XYZ file of C-alpha atoms in Angstrom:
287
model
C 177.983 221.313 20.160
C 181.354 219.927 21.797
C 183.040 216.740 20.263
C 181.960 214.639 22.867
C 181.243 211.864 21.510
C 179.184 210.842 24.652
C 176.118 213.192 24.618
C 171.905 212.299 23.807
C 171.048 214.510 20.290
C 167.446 215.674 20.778
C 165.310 217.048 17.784
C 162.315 219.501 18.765
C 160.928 221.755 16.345
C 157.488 223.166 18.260
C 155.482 220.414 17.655
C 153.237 218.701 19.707
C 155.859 215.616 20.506
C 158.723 218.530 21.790
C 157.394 218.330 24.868
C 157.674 214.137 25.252
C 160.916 214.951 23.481
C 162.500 216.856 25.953
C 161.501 214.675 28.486
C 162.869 211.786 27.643
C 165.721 213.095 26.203
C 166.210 214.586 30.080
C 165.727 210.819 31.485
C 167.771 209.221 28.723
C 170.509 211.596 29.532
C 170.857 211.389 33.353
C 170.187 207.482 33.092
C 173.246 207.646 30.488
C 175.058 210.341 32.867
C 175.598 211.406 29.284
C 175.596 215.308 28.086
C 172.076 216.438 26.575
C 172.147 218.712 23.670
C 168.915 220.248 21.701
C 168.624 220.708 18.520
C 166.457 222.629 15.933
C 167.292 222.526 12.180
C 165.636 225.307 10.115
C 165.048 224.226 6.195
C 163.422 226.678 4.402
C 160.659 225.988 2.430
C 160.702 229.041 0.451
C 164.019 228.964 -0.941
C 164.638 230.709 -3.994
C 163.690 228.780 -7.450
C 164.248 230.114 -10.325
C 161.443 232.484 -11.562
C 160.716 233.705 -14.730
C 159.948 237.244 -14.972
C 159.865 237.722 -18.497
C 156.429 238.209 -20.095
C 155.597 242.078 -20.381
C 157.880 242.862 -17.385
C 159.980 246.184 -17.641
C 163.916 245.557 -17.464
C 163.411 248.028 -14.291
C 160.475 246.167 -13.011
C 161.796 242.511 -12.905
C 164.932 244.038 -10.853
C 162.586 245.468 -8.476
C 160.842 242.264 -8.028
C 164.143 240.397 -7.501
C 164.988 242.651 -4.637
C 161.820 242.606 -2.936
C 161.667 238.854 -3.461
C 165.162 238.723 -1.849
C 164.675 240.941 1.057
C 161.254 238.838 2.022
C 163.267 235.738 1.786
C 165.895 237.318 4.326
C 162.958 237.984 6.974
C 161.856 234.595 6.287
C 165.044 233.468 7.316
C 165.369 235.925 10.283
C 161.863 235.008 11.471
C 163.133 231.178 11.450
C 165.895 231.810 13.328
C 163.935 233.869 15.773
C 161.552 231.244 16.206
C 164.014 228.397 16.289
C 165.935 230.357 19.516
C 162.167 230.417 20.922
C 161.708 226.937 20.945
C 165.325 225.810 22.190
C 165.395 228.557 24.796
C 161.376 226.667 25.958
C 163.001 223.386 26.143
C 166.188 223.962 27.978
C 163.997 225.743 30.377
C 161.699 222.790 30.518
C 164.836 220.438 31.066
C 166.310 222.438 33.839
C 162.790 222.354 35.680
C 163.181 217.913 35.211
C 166.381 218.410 36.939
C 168.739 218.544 34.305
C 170.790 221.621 34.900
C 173.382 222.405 31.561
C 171.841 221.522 28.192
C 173.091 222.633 25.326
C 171.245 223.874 22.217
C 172.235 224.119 18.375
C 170.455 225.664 15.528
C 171.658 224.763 12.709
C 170.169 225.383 8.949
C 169.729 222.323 6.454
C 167.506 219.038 6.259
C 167.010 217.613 9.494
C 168.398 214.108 8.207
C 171.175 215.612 6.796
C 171.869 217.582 9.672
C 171.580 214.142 11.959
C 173.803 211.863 9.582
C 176.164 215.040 10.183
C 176.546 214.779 13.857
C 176.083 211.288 14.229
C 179.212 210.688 15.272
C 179.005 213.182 17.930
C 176.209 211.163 20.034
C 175.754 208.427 21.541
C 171.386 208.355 21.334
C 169.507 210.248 19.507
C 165.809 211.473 20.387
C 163.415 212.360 17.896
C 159.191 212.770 18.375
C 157.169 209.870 16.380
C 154.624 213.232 14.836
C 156.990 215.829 13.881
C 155.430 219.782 12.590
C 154.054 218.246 9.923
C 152.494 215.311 11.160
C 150.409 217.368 13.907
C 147.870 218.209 11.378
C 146.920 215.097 10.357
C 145.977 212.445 12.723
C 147.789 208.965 13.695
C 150.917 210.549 11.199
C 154.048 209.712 11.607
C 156.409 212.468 10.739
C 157.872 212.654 6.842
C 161.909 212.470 8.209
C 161.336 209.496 10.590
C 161.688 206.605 8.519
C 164.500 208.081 6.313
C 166.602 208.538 9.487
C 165.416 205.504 10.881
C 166.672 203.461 7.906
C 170.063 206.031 7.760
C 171.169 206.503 11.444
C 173.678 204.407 13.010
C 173.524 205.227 16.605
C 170.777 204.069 18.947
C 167.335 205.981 18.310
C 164.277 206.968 20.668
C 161.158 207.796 19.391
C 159.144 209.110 21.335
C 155.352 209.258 21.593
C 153.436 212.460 22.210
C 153.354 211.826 26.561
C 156.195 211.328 29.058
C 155.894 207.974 30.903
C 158.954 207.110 32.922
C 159.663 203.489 31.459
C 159.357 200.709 34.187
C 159.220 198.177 32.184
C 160.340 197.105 28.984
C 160.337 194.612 25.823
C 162.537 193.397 23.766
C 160.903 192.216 20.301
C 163.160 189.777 19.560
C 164.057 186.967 15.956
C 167.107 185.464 16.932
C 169.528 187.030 13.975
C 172.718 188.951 15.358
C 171.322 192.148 14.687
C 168.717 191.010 17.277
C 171.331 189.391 19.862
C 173.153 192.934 19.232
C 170.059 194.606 20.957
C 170.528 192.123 24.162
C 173.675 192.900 24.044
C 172.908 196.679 24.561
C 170.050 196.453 26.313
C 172.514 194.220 29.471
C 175.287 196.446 29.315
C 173.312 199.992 28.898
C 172.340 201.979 32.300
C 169.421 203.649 30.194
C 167.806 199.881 31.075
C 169.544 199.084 34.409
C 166.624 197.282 36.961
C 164.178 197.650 34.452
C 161.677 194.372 34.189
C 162.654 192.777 30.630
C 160.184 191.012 28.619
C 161.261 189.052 25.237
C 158.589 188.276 22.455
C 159.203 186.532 19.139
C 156.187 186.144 16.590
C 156.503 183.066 15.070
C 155.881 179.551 15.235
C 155.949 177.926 18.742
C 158.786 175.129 17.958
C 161.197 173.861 19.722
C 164.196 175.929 17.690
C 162.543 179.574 18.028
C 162.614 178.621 21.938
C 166.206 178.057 21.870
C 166.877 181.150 20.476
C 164.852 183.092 22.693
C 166.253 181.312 25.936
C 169.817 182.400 24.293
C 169.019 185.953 24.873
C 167.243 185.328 28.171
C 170.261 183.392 29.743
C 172.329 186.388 28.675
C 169.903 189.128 30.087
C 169.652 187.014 33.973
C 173.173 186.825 33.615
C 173.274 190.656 33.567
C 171.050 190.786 36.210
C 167.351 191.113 34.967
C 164.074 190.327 35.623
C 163.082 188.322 32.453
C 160.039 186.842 30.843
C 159.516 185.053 27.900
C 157.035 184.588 25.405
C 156.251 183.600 21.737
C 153.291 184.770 19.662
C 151.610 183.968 16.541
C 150.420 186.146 13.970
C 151.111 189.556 12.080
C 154.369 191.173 13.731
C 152.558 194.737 14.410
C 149.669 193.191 16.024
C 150.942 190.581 18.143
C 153.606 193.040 19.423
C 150.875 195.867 19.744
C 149.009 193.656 21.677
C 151.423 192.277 24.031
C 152.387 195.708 24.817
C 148.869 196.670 25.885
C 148.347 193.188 27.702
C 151.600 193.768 29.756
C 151.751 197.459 29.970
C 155.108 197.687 28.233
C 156.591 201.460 28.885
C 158.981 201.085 26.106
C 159.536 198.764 23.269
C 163.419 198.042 22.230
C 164.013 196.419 18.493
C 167.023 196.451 15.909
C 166.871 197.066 12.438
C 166.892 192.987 11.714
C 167.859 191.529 8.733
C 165.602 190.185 6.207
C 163.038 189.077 8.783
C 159.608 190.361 8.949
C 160.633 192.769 12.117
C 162.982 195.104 9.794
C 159.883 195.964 7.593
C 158.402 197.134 11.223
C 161.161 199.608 11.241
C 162.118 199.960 7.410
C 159.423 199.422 5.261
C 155.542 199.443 4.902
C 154.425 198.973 8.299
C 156.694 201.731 10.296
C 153.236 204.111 10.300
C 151.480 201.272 11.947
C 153.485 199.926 14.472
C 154.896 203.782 15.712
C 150.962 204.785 15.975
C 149.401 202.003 17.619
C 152.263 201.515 20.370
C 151.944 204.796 23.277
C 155.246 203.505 24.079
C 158.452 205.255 23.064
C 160.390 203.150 20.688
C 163.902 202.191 21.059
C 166.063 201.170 17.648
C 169.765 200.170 17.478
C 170.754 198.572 14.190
């Protein structure tokens, strides 16, 4: 990975969402003109612990089991890396056949949020499935890293869900705080959302002071040159937005990491699982 700072960071690791991955990864990065680099971290599950081989154990035999319990932990690790150059070598080959024609790939061993927060600073978006390998054996999961890199990450995020749509639409859930007018401000000056049909919902009372703050970001979005609409709903934030998504077939769903209001804890706290599962919509965050 180069030090452009410029490039989309895309996380596969053979699940069922690397395929969705790659291709919006491939449609983030051309709309971004922006480099496109894969990425597959490899943690081991089986590191060494330490053991206790006392018991009855020979001297002789509990250095024979340490060696043998080494050398399988080496193929483990050469297996992993086997696979891992698998999988990249699938989805560079899937995002040269979407018309993206030099991605990059990195394998890199460690905790794939600790690998992220490491190259943060080297993107510009990151892409990342919503049901990672070990949310594809349990249904409506949302994978075990997602939230933690969610809450971590500083750069703008796409989740993606387990199907490629090309977005030709999209909404903006929206609560007035600057963390929220941040995400206008991104979403007018971005090309990943150039000509696309804006829509802005806030769930919450219908008064006269929640429309002000929602025509504030819709004056700035026409201004940049967007098709706009408006609207305010009432109820539980997951649901109303879930369901203004389906009513308007929304093909993506932009939101910042807000404040204290209840649209962080859609992105931060107890309802991520819901709102990430009942959207089919890939999921854009910028805090």
């Amino acid at each position: 990975m180069t030090d452009n700072k410029d490039q989309v960071l895309a996380c596969i690791d053979g699940s069922r969402s690397s395929e969705a991955v790659t291709d919006y990864a491939v449609w983030a990065a051309q709309a971004l003109a922006a480099p496109l680099t894969f990425l597959h971290a490899i943690s081991n599950p089986h590191a060494p612990s330490k053991t206790d081989l006392s018991g009855n154990m020979t001297l002789g035999g509990r250095e024979k089991l340490l060696e043998e319990m080494v050398e399988l932990e080496e193929k483990r690790g050469r297996l992993e890396r086997e696979r891992g150059r698998a999988l990249l070598a699938d989805v560079l080959s899937r995002a040269r056949d979407r018309g993206f024609d030099a991605p990059a790939e990195l394998l890199r061993n460690g905790d794939i949020t600790e690998v992220i927060l490491e190259l943060q600073d080297a993107m510009q978006m990151l892409v990342l499935g919503k049901q990672g390998k070990d949310g594809d054996a349990v249904a409506m999961h949302v994978g075990s890293h997602l939230a933690g890199i969610l809450s971590m990450i500083h750069k703008p995020t796409l989740v993606t869900p387990l199907a490629f749509k090309r977005p030709e639409s999209f909404l903006i859930a929206y609560d007035g705080s600057p963390t929220a007018y941040k995400l206008v401000e991104m979403a007018a000056n971005t090309p990943l959302l150039q000509g696309l049909p804006v829509h802005i919902l806030m769930v919450g009372e219908e008064k006269q002071a929640n429309w002000d703050k929602i025509q504030t970001a819709n004056t700035r979005l026409q201004k940049a040159g967007f098709s706009t609409q408006v609207a305010i709903r009432q109820g539980k934030v997951d649901e109303a937005v879930s369901m203004y998504i389906e009513e308007k077939n929304i093909d993506l769903l932009a939101m910042g990491a807000y404040g204290h209001s209840p649209i962080r804890y859609l992105v931060l706290g107890s309802t991520t699982t819901k709102m990430i599962m009942k959207a089919n919509v890939p999921l854009l965050v910028v805090r």
